[in-house]
Coordinates of C-alpha atoms in Angstrom, one line a residue:
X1 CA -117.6 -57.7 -35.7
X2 CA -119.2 -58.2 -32.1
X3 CA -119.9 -54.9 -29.8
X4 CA -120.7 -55.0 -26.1
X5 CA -123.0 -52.0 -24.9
X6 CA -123.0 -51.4 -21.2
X7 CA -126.3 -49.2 -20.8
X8 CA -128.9 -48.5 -18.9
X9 CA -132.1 -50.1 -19.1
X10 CA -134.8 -47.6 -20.2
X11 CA -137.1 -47.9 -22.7
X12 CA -136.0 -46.3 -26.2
X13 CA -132.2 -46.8 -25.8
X14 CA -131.7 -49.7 -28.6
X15 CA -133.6 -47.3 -30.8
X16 CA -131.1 -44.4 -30.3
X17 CA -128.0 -46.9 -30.7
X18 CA -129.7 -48.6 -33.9
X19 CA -129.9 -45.1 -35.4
X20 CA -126.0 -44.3 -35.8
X21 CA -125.2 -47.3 -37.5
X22 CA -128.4 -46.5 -39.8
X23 CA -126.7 -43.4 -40.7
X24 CA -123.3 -45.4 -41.1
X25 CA -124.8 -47.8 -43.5
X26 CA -123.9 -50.4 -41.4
X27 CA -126.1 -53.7 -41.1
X28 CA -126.9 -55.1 -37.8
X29 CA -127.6 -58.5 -38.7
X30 CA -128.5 -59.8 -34.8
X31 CA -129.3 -58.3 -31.5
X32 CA -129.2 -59.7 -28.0
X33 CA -129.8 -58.2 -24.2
X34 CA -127.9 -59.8 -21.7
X35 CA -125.9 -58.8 -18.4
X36 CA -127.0 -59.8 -14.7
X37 CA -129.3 -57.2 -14.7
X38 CA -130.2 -56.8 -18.4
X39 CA -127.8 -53.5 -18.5
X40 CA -125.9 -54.9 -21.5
X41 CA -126.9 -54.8 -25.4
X42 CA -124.5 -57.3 -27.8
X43 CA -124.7 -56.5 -31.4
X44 CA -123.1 -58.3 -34.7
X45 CA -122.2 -56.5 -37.2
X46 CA -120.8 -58.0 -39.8
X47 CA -119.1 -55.9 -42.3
X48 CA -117.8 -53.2 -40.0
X49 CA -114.1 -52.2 -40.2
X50 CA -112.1 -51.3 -37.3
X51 CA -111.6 -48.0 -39.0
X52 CA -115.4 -47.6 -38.6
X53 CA -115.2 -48.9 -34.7
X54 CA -113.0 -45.8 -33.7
X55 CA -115.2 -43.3 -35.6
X56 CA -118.3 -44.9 -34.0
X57 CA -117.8 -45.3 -30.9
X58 CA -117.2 -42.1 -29.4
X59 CA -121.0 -41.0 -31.1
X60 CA -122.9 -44.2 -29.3
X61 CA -120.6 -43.4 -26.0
X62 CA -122.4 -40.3 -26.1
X63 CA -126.0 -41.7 -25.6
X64 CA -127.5 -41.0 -22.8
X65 CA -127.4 -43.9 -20.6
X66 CA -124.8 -45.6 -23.2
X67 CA -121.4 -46.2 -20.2
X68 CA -118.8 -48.2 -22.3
X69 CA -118.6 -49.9 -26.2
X70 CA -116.2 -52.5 -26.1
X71 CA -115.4 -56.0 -28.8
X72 CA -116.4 -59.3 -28.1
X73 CA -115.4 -62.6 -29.4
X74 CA -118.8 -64.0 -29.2
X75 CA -122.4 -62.8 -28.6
X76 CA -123.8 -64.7 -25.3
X77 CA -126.5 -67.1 -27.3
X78 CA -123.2 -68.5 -29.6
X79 CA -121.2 -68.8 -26.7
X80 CA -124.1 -70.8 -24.9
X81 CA -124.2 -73.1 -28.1
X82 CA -120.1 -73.5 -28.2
X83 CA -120.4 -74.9 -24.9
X84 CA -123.2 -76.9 -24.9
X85 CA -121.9 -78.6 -28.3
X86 CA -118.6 -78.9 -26.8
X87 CA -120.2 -80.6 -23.7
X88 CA -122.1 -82.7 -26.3
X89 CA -119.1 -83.9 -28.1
X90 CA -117.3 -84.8 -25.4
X91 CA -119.5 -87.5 -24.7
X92 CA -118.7 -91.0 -25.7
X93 CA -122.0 -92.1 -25.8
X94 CA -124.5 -91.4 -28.8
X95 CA -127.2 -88.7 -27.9
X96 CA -129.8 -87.4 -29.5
X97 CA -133.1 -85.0 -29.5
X98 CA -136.2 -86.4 -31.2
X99 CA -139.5 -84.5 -31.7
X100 CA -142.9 -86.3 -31.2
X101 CA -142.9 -87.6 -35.3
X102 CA -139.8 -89.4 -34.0
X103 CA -137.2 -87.7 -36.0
X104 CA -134.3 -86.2 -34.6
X105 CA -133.6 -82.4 -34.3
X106 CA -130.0 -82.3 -33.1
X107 CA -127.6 -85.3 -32.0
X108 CA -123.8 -85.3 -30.6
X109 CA -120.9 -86.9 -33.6
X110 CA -121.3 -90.1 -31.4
X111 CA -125.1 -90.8 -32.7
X112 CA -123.7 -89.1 -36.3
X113 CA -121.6 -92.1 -36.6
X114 CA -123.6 -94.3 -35.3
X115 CA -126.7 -93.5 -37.6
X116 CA -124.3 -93.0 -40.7
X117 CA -124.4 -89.4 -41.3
X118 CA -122.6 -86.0 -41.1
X119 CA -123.6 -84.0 -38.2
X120 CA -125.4 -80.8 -40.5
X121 CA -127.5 -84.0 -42.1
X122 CA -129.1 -85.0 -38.6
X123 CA -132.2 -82.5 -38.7
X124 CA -134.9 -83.9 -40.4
X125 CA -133.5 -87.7 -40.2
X126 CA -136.4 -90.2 -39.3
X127 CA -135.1 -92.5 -36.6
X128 CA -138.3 -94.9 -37.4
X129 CA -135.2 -95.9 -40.3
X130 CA -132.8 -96.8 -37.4
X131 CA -135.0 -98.2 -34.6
X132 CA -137.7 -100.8 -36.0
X133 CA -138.9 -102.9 -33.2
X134 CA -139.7 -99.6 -30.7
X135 CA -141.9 -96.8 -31.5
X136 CA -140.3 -94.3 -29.8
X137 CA -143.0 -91.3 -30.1
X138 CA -145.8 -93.7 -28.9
X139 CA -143.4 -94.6 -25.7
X140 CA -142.8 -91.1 -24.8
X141 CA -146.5 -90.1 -24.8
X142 CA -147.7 -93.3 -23.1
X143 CA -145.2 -93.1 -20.4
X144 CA -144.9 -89.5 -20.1
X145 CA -141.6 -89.5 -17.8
X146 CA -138.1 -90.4 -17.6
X147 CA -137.6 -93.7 -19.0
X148 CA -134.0 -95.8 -17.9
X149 CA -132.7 -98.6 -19.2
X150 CA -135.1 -99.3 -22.6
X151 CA -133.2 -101.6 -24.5
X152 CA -133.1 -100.9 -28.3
X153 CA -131.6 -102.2 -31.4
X154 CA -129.9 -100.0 -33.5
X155 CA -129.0 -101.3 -36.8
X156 CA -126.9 -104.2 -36.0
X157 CA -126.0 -103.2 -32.5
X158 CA -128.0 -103.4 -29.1
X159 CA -128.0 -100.7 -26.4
X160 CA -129.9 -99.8 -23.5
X161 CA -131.5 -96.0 -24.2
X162 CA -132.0 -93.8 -21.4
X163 CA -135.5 -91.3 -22.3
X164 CA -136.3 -87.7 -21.4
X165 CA -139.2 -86.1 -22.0
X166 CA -139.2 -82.2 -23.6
X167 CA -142.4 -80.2 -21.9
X168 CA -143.1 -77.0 -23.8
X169 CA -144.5 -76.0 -20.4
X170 CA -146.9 -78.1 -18.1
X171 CA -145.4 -81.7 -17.7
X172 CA -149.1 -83.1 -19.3
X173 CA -149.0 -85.0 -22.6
X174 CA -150.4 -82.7 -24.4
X175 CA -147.1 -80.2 -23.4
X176 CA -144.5 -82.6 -24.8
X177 CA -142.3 -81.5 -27.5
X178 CA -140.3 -84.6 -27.6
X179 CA -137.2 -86.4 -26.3
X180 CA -134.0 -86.2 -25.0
X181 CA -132.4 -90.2 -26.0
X182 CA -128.8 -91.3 -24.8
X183 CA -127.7 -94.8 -25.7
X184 CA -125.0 -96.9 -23.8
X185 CA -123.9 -99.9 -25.5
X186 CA -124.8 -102.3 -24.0
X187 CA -121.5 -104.7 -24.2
X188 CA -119.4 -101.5 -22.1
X189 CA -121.4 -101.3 -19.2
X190 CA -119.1 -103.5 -17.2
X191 CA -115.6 -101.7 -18.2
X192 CA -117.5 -98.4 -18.0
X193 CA -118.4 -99.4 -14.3
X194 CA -114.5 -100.6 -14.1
X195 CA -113.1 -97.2 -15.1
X196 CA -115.5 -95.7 -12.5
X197 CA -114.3 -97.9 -9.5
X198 CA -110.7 -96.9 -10.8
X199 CA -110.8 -92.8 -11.0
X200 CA -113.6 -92.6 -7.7
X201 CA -110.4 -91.4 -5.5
X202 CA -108.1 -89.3 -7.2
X203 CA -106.8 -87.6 -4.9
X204 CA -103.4 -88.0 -2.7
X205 CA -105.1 -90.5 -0.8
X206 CA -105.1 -92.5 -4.3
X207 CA -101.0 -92.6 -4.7
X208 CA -99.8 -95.9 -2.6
X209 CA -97.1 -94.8 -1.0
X210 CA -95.0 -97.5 0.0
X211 CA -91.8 -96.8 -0.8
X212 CA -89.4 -94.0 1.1
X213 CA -89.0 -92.5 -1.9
X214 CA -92.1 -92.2 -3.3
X215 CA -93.4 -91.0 0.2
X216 CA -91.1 -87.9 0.0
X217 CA -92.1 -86.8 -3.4
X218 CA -95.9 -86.6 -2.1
X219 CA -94.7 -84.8 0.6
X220 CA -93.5 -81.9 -1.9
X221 CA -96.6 -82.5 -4.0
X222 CA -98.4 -81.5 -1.0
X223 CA -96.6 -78.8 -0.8
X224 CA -96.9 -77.4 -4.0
X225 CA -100.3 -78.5 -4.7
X226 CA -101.9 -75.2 -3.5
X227 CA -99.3 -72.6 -4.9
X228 CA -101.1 -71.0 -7.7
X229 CA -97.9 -71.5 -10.1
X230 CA -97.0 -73.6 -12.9
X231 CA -95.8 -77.0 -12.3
X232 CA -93.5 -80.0 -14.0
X233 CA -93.9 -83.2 -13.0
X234 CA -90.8 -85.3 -14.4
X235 CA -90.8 -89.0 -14.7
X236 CA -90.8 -92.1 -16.9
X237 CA -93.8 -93.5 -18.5
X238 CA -95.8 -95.6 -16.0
X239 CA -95.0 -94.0 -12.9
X240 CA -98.4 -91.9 -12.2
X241 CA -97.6 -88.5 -13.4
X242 CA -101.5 -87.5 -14.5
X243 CA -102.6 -89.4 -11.0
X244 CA -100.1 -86.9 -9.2
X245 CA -101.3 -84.3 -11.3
X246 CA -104.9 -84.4 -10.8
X247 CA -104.0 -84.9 -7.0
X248 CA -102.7 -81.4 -6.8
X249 CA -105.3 -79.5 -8.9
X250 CA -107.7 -81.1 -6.2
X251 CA -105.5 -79.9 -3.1
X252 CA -105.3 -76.9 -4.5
X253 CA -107.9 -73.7 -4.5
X254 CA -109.0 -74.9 -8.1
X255 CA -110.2 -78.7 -6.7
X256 CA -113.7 -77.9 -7.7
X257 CA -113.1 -76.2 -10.9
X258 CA -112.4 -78.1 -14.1
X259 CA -109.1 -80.2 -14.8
X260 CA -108.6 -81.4 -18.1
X261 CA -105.6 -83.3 -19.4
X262 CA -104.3 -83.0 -23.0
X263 CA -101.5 -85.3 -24.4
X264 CA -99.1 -83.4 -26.8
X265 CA -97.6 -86.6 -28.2
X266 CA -100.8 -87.9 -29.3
X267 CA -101.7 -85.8 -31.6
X268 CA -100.7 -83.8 -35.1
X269 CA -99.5 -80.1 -34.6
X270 CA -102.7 -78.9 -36.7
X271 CA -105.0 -80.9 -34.3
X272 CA -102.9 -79.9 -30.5
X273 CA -103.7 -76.1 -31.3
X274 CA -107.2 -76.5 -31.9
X275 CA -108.0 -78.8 -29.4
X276 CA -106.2 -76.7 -26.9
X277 CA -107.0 -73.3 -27.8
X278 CA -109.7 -73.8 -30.4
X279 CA -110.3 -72.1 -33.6
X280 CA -112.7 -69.1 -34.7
X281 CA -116.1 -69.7 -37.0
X282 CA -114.7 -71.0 -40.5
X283 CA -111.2 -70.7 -39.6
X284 CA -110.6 -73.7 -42.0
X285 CA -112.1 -76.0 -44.6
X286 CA -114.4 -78.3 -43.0
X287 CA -114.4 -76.3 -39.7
X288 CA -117.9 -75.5 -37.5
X289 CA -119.1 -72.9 -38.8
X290 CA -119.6 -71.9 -35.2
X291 CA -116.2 -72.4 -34.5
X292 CA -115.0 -74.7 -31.5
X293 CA -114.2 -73.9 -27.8
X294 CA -110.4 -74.8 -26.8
X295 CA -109.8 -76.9 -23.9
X296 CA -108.3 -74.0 -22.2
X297 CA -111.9 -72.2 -22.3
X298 CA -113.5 -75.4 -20.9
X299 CA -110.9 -75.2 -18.3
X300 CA -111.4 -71.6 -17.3
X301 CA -110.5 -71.1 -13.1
X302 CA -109.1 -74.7 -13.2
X303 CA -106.1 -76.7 -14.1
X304 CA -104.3 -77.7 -17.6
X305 CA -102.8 -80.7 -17.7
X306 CA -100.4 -80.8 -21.0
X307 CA -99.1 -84.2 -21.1
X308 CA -95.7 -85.4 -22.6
X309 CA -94.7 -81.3 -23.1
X310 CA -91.5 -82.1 -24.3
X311 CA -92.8 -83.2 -27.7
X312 CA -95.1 -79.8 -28.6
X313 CA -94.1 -78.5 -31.6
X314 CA -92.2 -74.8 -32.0
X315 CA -95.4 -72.8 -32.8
X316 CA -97.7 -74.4 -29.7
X317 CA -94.5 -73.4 -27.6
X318 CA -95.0 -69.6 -28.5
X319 CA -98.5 -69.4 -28.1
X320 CA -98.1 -72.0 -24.4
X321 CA -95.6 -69.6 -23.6
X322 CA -97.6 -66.3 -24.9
X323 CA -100.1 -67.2 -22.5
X324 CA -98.2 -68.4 -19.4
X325 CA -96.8 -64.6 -19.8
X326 CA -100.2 -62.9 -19.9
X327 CA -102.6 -65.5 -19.9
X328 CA -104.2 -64.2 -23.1
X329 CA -104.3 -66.0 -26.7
X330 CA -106.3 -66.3 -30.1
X331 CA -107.6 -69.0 -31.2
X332 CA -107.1 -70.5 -34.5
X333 CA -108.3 -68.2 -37.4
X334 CA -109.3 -65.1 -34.6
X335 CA -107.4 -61.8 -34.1
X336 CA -109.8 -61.7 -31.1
X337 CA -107.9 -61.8 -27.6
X338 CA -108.8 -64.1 -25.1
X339 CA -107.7 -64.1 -21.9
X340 CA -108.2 -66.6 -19.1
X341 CA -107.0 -67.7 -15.7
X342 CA -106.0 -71.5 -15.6
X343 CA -102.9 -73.0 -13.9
X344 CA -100.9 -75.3 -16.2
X345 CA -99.4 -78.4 -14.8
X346 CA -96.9 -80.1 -17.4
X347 CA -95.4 -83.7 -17.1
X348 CA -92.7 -85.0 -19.5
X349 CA -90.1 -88.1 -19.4
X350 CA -87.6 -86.0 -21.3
X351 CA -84.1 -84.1 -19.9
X352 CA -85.7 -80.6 -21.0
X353 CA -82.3 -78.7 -20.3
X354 CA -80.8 -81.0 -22.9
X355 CA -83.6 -80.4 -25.6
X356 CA -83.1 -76.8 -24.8
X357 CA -79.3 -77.7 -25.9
X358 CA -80.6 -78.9 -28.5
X359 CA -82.7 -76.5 -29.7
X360 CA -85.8 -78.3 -30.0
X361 CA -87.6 -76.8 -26.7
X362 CA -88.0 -73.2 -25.9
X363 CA -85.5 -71.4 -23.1
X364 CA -88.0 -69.6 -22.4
X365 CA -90.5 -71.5 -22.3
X366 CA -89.0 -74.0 -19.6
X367 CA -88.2 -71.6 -16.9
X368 CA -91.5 -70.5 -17.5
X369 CA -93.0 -74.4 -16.8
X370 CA -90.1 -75.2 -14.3
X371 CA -91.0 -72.4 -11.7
X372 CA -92.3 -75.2 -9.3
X373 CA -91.1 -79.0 -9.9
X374 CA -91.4 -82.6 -8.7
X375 CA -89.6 -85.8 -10.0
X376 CA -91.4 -89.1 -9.5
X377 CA -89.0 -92.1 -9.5
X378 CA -89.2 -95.3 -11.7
X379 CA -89.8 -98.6 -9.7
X380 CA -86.9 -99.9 -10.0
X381 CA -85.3 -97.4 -7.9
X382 CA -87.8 -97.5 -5.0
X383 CA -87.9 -101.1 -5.1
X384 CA -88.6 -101.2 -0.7
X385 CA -92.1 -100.6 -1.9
X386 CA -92.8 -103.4 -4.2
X387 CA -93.8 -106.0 -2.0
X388 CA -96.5 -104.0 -0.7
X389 CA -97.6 -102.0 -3.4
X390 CA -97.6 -105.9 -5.3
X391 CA -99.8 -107.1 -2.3
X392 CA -102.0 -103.8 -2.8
X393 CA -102.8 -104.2 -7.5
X394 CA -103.4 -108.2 -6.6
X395 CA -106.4 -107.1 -3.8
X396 CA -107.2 -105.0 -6.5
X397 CA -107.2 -107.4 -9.1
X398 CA -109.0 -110.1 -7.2
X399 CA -112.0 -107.8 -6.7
X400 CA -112.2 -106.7 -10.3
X401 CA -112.3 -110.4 -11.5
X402 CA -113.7 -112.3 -8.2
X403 CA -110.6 -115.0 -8.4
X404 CA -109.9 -116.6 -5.2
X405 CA -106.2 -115.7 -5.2
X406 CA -105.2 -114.7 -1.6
X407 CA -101.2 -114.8 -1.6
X408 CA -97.9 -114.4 -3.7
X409 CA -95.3 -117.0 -3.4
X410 CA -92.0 -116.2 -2.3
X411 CA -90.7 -117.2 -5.3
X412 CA -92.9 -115.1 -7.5
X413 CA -92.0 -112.1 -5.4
X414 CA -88.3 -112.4 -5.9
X415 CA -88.6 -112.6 -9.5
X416 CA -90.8 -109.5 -9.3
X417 CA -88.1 -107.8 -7.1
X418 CA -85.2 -108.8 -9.8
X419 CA -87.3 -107.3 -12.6
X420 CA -86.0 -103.9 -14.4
X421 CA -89.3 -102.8 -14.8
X422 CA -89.4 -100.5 -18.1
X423 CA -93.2 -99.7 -17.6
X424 CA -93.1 -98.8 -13.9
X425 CA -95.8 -98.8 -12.0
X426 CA -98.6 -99.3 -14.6
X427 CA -96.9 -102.4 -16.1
X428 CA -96.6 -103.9 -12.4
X429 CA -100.3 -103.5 -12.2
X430 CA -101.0 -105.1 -15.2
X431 CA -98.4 -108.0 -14.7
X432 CA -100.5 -108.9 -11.8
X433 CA -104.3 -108.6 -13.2
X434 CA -102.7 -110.9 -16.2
X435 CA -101.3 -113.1 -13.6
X436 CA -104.8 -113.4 -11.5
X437 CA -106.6 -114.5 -14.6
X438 CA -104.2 -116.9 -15.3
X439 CA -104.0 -118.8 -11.6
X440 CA -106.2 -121.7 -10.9
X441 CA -105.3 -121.3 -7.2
X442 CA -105.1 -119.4 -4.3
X443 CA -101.4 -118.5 -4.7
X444 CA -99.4 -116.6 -7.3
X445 CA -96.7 -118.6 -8.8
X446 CA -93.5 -117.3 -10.6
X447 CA -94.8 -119.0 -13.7
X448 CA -97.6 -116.9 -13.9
X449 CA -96.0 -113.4 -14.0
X450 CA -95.6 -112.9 -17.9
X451 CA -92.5 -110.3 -17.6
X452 CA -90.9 -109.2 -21.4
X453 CA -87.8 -108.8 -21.8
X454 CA -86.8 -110.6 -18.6
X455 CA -84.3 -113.0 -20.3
X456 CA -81.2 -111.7 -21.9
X457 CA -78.6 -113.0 -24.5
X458 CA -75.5 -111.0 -23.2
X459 CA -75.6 -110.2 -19.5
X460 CA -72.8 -107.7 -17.9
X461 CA -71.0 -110.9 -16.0
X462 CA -67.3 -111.6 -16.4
X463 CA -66.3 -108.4 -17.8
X464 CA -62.7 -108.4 -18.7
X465 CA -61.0 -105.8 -16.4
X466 CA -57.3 -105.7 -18.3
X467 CA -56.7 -103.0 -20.1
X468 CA -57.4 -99.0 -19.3
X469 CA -60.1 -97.6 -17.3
X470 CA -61.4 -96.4 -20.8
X471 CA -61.6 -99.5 -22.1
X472 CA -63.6 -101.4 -19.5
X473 CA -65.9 -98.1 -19.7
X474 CA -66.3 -99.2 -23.4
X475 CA -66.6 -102.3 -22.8
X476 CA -69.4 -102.2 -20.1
X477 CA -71.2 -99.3 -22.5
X478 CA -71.6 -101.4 -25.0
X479 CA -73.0 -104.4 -23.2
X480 CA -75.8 -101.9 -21.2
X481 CA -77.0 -100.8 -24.7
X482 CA -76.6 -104.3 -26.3
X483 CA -78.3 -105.6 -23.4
X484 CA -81.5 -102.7 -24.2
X485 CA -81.5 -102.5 -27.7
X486 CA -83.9 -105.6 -28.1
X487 CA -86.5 -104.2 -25.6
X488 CA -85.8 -100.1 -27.2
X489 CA -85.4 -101.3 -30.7
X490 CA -84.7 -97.4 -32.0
X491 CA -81.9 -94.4 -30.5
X492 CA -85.2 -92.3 -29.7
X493 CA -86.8 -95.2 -27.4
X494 CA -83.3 -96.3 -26.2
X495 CA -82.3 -92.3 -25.3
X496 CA -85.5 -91.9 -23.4
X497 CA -84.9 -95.1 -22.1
X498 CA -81.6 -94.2 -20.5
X499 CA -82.7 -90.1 -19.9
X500 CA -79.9 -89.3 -23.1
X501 CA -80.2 -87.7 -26.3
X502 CA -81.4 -89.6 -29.0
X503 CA -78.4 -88.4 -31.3
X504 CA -75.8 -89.0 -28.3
X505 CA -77.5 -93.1 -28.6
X506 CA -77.2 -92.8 -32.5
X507 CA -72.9 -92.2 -32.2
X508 CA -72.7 -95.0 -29.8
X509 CA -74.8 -97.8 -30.9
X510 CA -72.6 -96.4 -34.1
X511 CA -69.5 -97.0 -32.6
X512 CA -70.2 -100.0 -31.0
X513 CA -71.7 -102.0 -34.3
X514 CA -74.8 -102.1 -32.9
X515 CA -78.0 -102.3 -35.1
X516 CA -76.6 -99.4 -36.9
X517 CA -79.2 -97.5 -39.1

């Protein structure tokens, strides 16, 4: 157990707290001072009961100077570690500490893998194994600053180390405890510097708004953006959800807090709760014995972005919904309470109301997420828009790949107007980087746009129009879903497809002879 001590500073007033414990039999294992003006004393205790807590604590609130005892998740020092190892694994790129006999103290999972080892078996490991044709301690001390751009072989890979020097306190040589090294590989630099270009705006500004349409949903977004409420962005896949999501976090009160974005399809139920609320020190097998720090944590006095809600599973529902109520949870293996203030913004391309129907989403839960909400459309139904937005990714394209394609030809344009467009937005984009890397000239040609799914076998021409108005309902039903099937080649694709139930697709591609399953 972890106590808080709000106290005055004066000298002898960790002695008299020490001394009831003593009496209790109680082992303080570790002690810290903290507080803005050192007027707080944490202490672990270990083996304490609850039971013990209550009997305690009215005897230490009676020390002079003692003002309140209170429980804490975490003392400040572990807290400072969670975060700073969280930081360190969020990194992509390897990093690691190295002291001046060239072997490294701590490291991130990223250099862990790299160098072949478990993270607990980094301290201690010579680098001098790894890195052969630099000597790294010699470098440090001879250069005796920040060192950019050092380009180093690691094992079988090359990769251009960025060096900073440790200074136990004067920045001489003699000072230097060792060295901070991150390594970029060296073959990512370009798509690195791609991604950059690509997420440097993010804001409304970033959301090309051609279309009528599209132009009146950012208008609400606006609108929205700086109510402190939750919010559900609806849409298909492709259509800029996340984009319109970080857009409001940064019109809003929060823009310079943290946003982070979790998606709740992409990952196991076991792995969804602990990335987003973490779990407690040895909650599990294999877990950090220090525990790990949920993305809601990291996120504290910003945004939440949970991705593709519609899919989390019923126990992340309870505790999502348990802390839209309250704003309080426990992470995985803790009876601790935590409670924090972050606005969640939630996107799906399901009907919600008709997974509520069907029991696989909470009530609850979605009033709770629908309080504020905005719908983006797909493409194809803001198609005024496409020209533009077309002209717009092929500028975009043409910079990012320095082809001298100026134009789109008519005909190229009207086979992009004619398109269904299943990925929306996204897939147009991509359509037309593919098709700049595939012109030799200055013009776009209709050959170049590599559309799936463009050509059909059964089309929804001459449909027979004898017989009852139920029929020729049938009868047009079952072309539309023999017409899909091919491109949605399952009733869940084909019912998000078409904004249905995936058991309502199941009965008709059924009773239609379709692929049945």
């Amino acid at each position: 157990m972890r106590l808080k001590l709000t106290c005055q500073n004066r000298i002898g007033i960790l002695r008299d707290i020490l001394a009831p414990f003593a009496d209790y039999g109680l082992n303080v294992l570790r002690g810290e001072v903290g507080g803005e003006a050192n007027n707080s004393i944490y202490l672990h205790v270990p083996n304490m009961l609850r039971m013990q807590l209550s009997t305690l604590k009215p005897t230490l609130e009676e020390i002079p100077g003692v003002f309140k005892v209170s429980r804490v998740s975490l003392m400040p020092t572990e807290r400072r570690h969670l975060e700073l190892n969280a930081l360190l694994s969020s990194l992509s790129d390897p990093v690691m500490s190295i002291d001046m006999d060239g072997r490294v103290v701590a490291a991130n999972r990223a250099a862990g893998k790299l160098l072949g080892v478990r993270i607990d078996e980094v301290p201690g490991l010579a680098l001098t194994r790894h890195v052969q044709d630099v000597d790294l301690p010699e470098l440090i001390r001879r250069n005796n600053a920040r060192v950019n751009g050092l380009r180093l072989r690691v094992g079988e890979e090359t990769f251009l180390a960025d060096i900073a020097p440790l200074h136990t306190e004067n920045e001489d040589v003699a000072s230097l405890a060792g060295a901070v090294v991150t390594l970029h590989r060296a073959d990512r630099l370009g798509s690195r510097i791609y991604q950059i270009q690509r997420t440097e705006v993010r804001g409304f500004e970033a959301i090309f708004q051609a279309s009528r349409q599209l132009s009146a949903v950012v208008k609400e977004a606006r609108r929205m953006a700086p109510l402190d409420a939750p919010l559900l962005i609806e849409g298909e896949t492709g259509t800029g959800k996340e984009l319109l999501a970080r857009a409001c976090h940064l019109a809003s009160p929060r823009g310079q807090a943290p946003f982070m974005a979790l998606n709740c399809a992409g990952l196991p139920e076991s792995m969804a709760e602990t990335e987003l609320f973490g779990y407690a020190p040895g909650a599990f097998e294999g877990a950090r014995p220090e525990g790990k720090l949920g993305l809601l944590e990291l996120t504290s006095g910003g945004t939440i972005f949970l991705d593709e809600v519609g899919e989390m599973s019923p126990r992340m529902q309870v505790k999502l919904l348990r802390f839209l109520q309250d704003g309080g949870f426990r992470r995985v293996g803790s009876d601790e309470e935590t409670f924090l203030d972050v606005r969640v913004i939630c996107a799906t391309q399901q009907d919600l109301p008709a997974l509520c129907s069907e029991g696989r989403f909470r009530h609850d839960l979605f009033h709770r997420l629908n309080v504020l909400c905005v719908q983006i459309p797909p493409l194809r139904e803001s198609l005024d828009g496409l020209e533009e937005l077309a002209r717009h990714f092929l500028e975009r394209a043409v910079r990012q790949i320095g082809a001298r394609v100026r134009d789109i030809s008519p005909e190229a344009m009207a086979r992009l107007q004619g398109y269904h467009w299943p990925g929306n937005v996204r897939q147009l984009e991509n359509v037309l980087f593919q098709a700049v890397s595939l012109c030799d000239g200055e013009v776009i040609e209709a050959q170049h746009l590599r559309l799936t799914g463009e050509a059909r076998d059964e089309g929804l021409d001459n449909i027979d129009l004898t017989g009852s108005l139920g029929d020729i309902h049938d009868e047009v039903e079952r072309r539309i879903l023999a017409h899909l099937y091919p491109e949605y080649p399952s009733s869940r694709l084909l019912a998000k497809r078409l904004g249905v139930s995936h058991t309502t697709i199941a009965n008709k591609l059924k009773r239609h002879g379709i692929a049945q399953e």
